[in-house]
Short mmCIF file of C-alpha atoms in Angstrom, two decimals:
data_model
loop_
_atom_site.label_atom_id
_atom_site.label_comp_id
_atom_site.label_asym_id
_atom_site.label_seq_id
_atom_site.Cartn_x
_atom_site.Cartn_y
_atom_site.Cartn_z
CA UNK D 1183 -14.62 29.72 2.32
CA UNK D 1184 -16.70 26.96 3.97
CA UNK D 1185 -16.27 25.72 7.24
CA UNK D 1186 -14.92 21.72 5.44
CA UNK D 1187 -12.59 23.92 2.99
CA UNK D 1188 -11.30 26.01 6.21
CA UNK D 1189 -10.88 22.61 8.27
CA UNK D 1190 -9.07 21.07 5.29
CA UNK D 1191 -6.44 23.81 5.07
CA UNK D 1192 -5.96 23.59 8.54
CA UNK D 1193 -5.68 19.68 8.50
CA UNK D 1194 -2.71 20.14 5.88
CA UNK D 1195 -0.76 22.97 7.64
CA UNK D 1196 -0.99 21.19 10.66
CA UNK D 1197 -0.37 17.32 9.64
CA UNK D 1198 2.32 18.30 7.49
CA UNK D 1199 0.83 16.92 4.08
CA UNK D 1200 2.62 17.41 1.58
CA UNK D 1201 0.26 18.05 -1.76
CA UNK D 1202 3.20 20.89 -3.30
CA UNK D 1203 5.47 17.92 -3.93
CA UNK D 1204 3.58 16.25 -6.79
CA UNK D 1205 2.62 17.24 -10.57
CA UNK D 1206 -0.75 16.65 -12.29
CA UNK D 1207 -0.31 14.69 -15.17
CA UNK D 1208 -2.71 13.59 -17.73
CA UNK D 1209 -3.07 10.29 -18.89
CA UNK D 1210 -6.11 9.74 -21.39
CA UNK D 1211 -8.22 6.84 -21.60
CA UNK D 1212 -8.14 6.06 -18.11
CA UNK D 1213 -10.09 6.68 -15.00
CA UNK D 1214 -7.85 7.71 -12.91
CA UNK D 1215 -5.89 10.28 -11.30
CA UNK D 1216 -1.83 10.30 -11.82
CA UNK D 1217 0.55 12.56 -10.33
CA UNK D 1218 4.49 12.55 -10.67
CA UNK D 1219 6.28 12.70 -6.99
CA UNK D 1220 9.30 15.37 -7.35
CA UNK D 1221 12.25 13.84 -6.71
CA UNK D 1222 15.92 13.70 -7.23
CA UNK D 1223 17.08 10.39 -7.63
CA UNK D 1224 18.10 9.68 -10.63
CA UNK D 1225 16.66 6.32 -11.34
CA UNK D 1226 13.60 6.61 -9.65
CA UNK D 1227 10.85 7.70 -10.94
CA UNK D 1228 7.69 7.64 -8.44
CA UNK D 1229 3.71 7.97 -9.23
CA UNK D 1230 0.75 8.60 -7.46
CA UNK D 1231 -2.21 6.83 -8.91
CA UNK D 1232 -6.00 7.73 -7.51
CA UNK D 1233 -8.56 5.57 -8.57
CA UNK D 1234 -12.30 4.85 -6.44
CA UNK D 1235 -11.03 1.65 -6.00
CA UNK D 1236 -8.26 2.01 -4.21
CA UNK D 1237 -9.57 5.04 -2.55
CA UNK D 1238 -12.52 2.67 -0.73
CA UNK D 1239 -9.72 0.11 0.22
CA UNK D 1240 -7.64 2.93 1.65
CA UNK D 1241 -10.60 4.46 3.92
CA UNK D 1242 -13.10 2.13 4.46
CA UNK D 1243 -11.29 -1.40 6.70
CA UNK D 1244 -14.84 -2.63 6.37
CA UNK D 1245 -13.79 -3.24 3.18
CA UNK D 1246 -12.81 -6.82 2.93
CA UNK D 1247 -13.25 -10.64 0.96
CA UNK D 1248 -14.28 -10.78 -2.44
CA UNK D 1249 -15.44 -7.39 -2.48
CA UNK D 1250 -11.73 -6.37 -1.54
CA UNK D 1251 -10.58 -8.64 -4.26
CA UNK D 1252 -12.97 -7.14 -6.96
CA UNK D 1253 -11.91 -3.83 -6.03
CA UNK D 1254 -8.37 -4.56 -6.61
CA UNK D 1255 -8.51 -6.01 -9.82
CA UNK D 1256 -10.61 -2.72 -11.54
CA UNK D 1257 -7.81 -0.73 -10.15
CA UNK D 1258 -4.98 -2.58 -10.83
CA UNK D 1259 -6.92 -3.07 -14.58
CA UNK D 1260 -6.83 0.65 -14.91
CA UNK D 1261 -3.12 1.28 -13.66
CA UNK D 1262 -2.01 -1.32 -15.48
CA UNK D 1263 -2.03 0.45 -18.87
CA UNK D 1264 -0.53 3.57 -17.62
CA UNK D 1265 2.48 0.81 -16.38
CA UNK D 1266 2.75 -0.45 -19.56
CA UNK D 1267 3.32 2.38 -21.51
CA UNK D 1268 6.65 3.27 -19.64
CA UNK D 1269 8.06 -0.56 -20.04
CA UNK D 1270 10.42 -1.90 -22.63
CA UNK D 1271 8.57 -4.45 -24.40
CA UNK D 1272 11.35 -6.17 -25.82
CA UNK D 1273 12.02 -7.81 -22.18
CA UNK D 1274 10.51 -10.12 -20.72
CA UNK D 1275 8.34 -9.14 -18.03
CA UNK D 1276 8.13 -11.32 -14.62
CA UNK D 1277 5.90 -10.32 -11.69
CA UNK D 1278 7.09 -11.39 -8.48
CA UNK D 1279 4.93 -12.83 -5.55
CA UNK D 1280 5.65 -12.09 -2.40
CA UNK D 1281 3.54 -14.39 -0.76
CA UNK D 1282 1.33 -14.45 1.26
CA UNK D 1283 -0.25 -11.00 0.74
CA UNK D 1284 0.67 -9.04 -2.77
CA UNK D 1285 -1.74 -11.69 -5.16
CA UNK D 1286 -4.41 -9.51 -3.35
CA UNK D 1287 -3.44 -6.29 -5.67
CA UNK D 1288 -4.54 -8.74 -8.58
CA UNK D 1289 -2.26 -7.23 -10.69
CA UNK D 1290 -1.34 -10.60 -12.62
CA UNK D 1291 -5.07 -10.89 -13.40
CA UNK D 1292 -5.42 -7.50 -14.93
CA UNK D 1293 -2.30 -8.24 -16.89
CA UNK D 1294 -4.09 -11.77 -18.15
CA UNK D 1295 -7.14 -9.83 -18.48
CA UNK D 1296 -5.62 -7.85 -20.76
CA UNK D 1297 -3.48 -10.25 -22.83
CA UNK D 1298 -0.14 -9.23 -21.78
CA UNK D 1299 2.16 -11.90 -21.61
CA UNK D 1300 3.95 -12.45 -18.30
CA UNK D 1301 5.93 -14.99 -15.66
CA UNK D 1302 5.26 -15.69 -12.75
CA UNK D 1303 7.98 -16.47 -9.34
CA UNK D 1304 7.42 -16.41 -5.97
CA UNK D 1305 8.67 -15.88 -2.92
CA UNK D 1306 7.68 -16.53 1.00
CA UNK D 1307 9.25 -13.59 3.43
CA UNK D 1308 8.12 -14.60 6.87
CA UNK D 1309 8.78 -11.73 10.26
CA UNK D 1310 10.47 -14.91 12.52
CA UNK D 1311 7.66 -13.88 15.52
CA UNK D 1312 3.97 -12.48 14.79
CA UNK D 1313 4.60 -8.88 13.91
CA UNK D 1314 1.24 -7.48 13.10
CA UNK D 1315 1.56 -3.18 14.04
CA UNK D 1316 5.43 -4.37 15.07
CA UNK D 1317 8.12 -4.71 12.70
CA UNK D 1318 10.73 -2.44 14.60
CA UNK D 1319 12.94 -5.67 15.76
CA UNK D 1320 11.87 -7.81 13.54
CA UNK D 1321 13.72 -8.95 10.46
CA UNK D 1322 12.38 -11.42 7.32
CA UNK D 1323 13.40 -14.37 6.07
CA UNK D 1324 12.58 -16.25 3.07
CA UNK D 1325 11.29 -19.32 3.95
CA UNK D 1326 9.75 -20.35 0.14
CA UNK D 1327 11.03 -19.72 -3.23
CA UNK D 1328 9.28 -20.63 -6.75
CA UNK D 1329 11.87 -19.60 -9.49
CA UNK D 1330 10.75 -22.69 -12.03
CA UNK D 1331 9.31 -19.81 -14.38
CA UNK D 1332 12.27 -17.57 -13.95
CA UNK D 1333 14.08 -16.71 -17.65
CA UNK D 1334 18.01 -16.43 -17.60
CA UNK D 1335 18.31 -13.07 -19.37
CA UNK D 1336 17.93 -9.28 -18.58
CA UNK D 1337 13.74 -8.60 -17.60
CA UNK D 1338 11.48 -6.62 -16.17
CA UNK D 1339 10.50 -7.11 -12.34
CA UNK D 1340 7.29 -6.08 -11.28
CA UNK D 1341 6.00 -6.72 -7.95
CA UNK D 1342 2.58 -5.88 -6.41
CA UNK D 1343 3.05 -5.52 -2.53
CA UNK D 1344 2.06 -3.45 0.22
CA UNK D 1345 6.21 -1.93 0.90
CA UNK D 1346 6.21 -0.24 4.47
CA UNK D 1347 9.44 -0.39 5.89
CA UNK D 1348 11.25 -2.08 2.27
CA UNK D 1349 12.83 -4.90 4.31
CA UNK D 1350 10.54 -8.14 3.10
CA UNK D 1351 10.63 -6.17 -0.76
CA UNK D 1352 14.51 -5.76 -0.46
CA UNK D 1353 14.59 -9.59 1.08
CA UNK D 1354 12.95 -10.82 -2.23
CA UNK D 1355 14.74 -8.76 -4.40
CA UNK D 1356 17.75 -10.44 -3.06
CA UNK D 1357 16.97 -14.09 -3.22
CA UNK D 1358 15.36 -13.27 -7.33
CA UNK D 1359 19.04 -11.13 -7.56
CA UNK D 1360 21.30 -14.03 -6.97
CA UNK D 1361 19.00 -16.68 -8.85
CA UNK D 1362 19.22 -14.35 -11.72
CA UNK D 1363 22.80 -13.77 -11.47
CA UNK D 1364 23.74 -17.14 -11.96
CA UNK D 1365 21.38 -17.96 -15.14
CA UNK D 1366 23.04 -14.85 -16.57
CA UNK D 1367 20.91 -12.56 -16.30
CA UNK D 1368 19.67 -9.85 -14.49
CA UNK D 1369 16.70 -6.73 -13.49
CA UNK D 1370 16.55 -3.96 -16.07
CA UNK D 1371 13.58 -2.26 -15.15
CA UNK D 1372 11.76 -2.55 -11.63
CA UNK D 1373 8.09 -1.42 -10.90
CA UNK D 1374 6.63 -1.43 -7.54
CA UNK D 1375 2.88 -0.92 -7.12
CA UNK D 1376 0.69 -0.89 -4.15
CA UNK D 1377 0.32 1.09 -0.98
CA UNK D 1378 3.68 2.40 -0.74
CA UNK D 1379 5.66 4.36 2.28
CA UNK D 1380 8.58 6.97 1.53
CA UNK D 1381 11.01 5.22 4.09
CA UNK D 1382 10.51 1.87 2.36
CA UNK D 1383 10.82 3.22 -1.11
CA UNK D 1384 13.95 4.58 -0.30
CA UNK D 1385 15.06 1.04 1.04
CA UNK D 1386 14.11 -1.07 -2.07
CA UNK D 1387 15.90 2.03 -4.25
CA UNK D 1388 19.24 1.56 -2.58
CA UNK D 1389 19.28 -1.92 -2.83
CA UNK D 1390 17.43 -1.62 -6.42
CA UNK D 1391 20.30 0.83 -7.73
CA UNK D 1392 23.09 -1.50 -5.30
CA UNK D 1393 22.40 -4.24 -7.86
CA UNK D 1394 22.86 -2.37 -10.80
CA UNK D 1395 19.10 -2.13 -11.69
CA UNK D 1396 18.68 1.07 -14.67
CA UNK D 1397 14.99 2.12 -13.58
CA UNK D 1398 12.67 1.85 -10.95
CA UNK D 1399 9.04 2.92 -11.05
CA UNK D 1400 7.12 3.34 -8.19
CA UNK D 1401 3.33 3.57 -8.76
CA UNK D 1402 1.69 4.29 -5.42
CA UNK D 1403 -1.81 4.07 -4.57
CA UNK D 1404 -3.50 6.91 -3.21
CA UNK D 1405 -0.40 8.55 -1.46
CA UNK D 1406 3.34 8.12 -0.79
CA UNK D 1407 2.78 7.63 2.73
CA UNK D 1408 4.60 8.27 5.87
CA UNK D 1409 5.49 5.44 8.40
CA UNK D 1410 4.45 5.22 12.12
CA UNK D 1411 6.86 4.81 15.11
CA UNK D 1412 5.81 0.90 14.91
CA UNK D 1413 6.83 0.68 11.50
CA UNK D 1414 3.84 -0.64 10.08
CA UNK D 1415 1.37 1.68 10.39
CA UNK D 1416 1.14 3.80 6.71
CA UNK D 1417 -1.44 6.64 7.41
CA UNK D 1418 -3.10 9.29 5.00
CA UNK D 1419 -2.50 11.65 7.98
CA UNK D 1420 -3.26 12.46 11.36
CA UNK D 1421 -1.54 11.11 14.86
CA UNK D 1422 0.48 8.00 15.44
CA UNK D 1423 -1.17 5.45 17.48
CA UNK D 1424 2.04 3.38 17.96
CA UNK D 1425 3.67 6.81 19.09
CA UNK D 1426 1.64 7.90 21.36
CA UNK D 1427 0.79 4.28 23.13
CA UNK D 1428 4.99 4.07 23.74
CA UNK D 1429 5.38 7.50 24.66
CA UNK D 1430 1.86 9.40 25.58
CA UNK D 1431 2.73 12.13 23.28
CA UNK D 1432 1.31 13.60 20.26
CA UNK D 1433 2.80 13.18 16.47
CA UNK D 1434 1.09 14.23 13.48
CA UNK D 1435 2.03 12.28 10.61
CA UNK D 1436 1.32 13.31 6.73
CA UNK D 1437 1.54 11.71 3.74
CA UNK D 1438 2.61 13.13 -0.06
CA UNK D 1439 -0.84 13.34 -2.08
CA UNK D 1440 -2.18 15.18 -4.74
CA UNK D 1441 -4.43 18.18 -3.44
CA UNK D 1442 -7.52 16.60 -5.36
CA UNK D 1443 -7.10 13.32 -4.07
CA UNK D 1444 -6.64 14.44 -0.16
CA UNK D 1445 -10.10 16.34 -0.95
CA UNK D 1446 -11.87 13.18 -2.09
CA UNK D 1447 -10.51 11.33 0.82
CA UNK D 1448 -10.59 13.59 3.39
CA UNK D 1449 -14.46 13.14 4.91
CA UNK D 1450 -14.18 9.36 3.88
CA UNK D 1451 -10.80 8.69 5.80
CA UNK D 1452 -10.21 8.45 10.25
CA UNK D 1453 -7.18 10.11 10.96
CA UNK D 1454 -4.50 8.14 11.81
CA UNK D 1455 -6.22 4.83 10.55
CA UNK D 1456 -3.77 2.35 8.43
CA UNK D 1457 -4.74 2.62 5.08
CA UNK D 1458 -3.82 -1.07 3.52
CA UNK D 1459 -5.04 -2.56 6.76
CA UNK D 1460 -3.64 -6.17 7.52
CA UNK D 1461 -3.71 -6.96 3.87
CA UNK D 1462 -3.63 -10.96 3.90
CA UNK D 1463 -6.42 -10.97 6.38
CA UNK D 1464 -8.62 -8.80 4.34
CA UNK D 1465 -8.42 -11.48 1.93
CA UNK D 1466 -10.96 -14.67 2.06
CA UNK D 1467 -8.48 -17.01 0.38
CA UNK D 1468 -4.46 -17.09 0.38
CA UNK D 1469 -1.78 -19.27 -1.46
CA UNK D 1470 1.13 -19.74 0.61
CA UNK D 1471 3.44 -21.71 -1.51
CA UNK D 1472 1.65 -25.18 -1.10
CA UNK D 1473 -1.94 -24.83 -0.49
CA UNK D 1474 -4.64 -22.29 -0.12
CA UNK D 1475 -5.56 -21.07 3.15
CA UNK D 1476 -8.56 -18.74 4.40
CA UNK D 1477 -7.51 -15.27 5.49
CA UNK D 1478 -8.48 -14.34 9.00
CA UNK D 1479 -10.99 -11.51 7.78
CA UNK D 1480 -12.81 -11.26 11.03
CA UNK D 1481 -9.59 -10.89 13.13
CA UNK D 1482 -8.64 -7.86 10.57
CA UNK D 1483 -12.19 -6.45 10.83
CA UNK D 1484 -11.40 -6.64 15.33
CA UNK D 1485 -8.00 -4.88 15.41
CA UNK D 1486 -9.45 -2.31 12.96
CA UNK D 1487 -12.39 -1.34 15.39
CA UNK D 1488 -10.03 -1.59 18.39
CA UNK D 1489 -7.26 0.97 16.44
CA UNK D 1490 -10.44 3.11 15.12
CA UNK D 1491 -11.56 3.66 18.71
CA UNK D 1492 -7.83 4.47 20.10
CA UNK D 1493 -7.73 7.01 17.48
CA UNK D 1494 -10.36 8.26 18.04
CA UNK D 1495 -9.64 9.36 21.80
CA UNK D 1496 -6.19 10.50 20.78
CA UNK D 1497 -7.63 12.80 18.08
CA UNK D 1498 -9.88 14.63 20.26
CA UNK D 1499 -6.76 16.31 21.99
CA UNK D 1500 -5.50 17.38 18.46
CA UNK D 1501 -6.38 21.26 17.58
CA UNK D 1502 -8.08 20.55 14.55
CA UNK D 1503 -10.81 18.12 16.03
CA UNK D 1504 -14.26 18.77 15.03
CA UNK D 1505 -17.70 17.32 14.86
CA UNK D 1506 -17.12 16.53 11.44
CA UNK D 1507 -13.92 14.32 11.88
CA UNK D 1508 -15.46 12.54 14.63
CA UNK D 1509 -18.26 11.65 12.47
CA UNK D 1510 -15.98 10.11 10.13
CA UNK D 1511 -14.80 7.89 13.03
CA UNK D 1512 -18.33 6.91 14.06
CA UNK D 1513 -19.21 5.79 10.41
CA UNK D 1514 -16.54 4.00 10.47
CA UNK D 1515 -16.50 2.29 13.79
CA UNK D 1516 -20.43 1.70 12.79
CA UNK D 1517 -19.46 -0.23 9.44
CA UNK D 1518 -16.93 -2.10 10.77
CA UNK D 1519 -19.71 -2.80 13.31
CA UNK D 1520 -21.63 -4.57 10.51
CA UNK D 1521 -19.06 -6.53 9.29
CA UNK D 1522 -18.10 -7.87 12.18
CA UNK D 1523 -21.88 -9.37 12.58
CA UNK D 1524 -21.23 -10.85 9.05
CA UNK D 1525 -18.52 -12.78 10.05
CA UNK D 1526 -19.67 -14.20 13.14
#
């Protein structure tokens, strides 16, 4: 066994990830990996999806702009058509915007791309005080609503988001519930896709299966992630940042991945690091109901350095530290580096 192979084992005994909890499955014509989550709920059914895209936007922050945006769109081209093949196509289908961030994913133009025909609604969830890293006392609110394109009949929901603790997803899932309820009609089938965590899955699938919804599908990028003590950070694996700043203690978190996939990531990714980032601000343009506003890419490129180099410091007390993971963390900190000079 080589020494990465021995420091990999080691990394998943002792981060708790959990790669026995999903199946292969094989999906031809696509590029990508997909891999069923075991689980027992009845309604849910959740996928792992692995694509190079998505696995540069969930290691490398320095990823950001159009590149970010290009990026999105091959991936959410190629997971599109494994999507489609589980959907009813006699409904309508309708994605949902959750705006500012989830156009990002670019799912709606890989749908378009691909001449499927669609709606589009929207819908503004706003934290009522800044709550970047911090939504542990902070609740949404809807503060915009676009429901012009909305049918009054029984559809399919899709919506493309980052969901980390499920409350803004659950928020917008209301406000679409009771528009739909009074045209008559109502969700059949919801799909979530995007960086996904297991505590705000389970949120959206209560209130999903509260409503009377018949399936949810959950297609997660990457991994089914865990969620730090701040309740925003969603980390491959590796300690909590938020966790230790509040309490000066150590906690490994670890997400649910296919074995394969934590392999590709694992010299690519800084433990601990936030894996969709601040995903509006890695954006260079945003629509926010009424107008189009510039994403603050640079700001997103200066709390990513700042985190990187806290985790870094906090890693080197964990017992499976090594010169290898801390040159993950310098290539990092060194491209984010570079970025940062671009945006000056």
């Amino acid at each position: 066994m080589s020494k990465i192979e021995s420091l990999l084992e080691r990394v998943i005994e002792e981060n708790k990830v959990r790669v026995d909890l999903v199946e292969y499955i094989r999906f031809r014509g696509v590029d990508a990996r997909l891999y069923a989550v075991k689980s027992p709920g009845r309604r849910l059914d959740t996928y792992l999806v692995d694509t190079w895209e998505s696995r540069e936007i969930a290691c490398k922050p320095e990823v950001v702009g159009e590149e970010f945006l290009e990026l999105n769109f091959r991936a959410s081209f190629k997971v599109a058509k494994i999507v489609l093949s589980l959907l009813e196509e006699r409904k309508p289908l309708v994605i949902l915007h959750i705006l500012r961030a989830s156009k990002g994913y670019m799912f709606h133009r890989a749908l378009k791309h691909l001449g499927i025909p669609f709606r589009e609604v929207s819908v503004r969830v706003k934290y009522e005080e800044e709550s970047y890293r911090d939504h542990v006392e902070r609740k949404p609110k809807v503060v915009y609503r676009d429901f012009r394109d909305l049918p009054g009949e029984n559809l399919i929901l899709l919506i493309a988001d980052t969901v980390a603790t499920g409350l803004s997803a659950v928020a917008a899932l209301r406000e679409i519930h009771e528009e739909l309820s009074e045209r008559g009609g109502a969700i059949a089938q919801l799909v979530l896709y995007g960086f996904l965590s297991e505590k705000g899955l389970e949120k959206v699938r209560e209130y999903a299966e509260s409503i009377g919804v018949d399936k949810i599908y959950a297609f997660a990028l990457q991994d089914l992630t865990p969620l730090a003590y701040n309740n925003y950070d969603m980390p491959l694996y590796g300690p909590d940042e938020s966790y230790w700043t509040a309490y000066g203690k150590l906690k490994y978190l670890g997400a649910v991945v296919g074995l394969e996939t934590f392999k590709e990531m694992f010299l690519q990714y800084a433990p601990g690091m936030d894996q969709p980032g601040d995903w509006s601000e890695r954006q260079p343009r945003l629509f926010n109901g009424y107008d189009y506003e510039q994403g603050d890419i640079r700001r997103h490129l200066e709390k990513s350095l700042s985190m990187l180099r806290s985790l870094l410091e906090i890693t080197r007390r964990a017992p499976w530290f090594s010169s290898e993971i801390e040159e993950i963390y310098v290539r990092r900190i060194e491209e984010l580096k570079k970025a940062i000079m671009k945006y000056s």
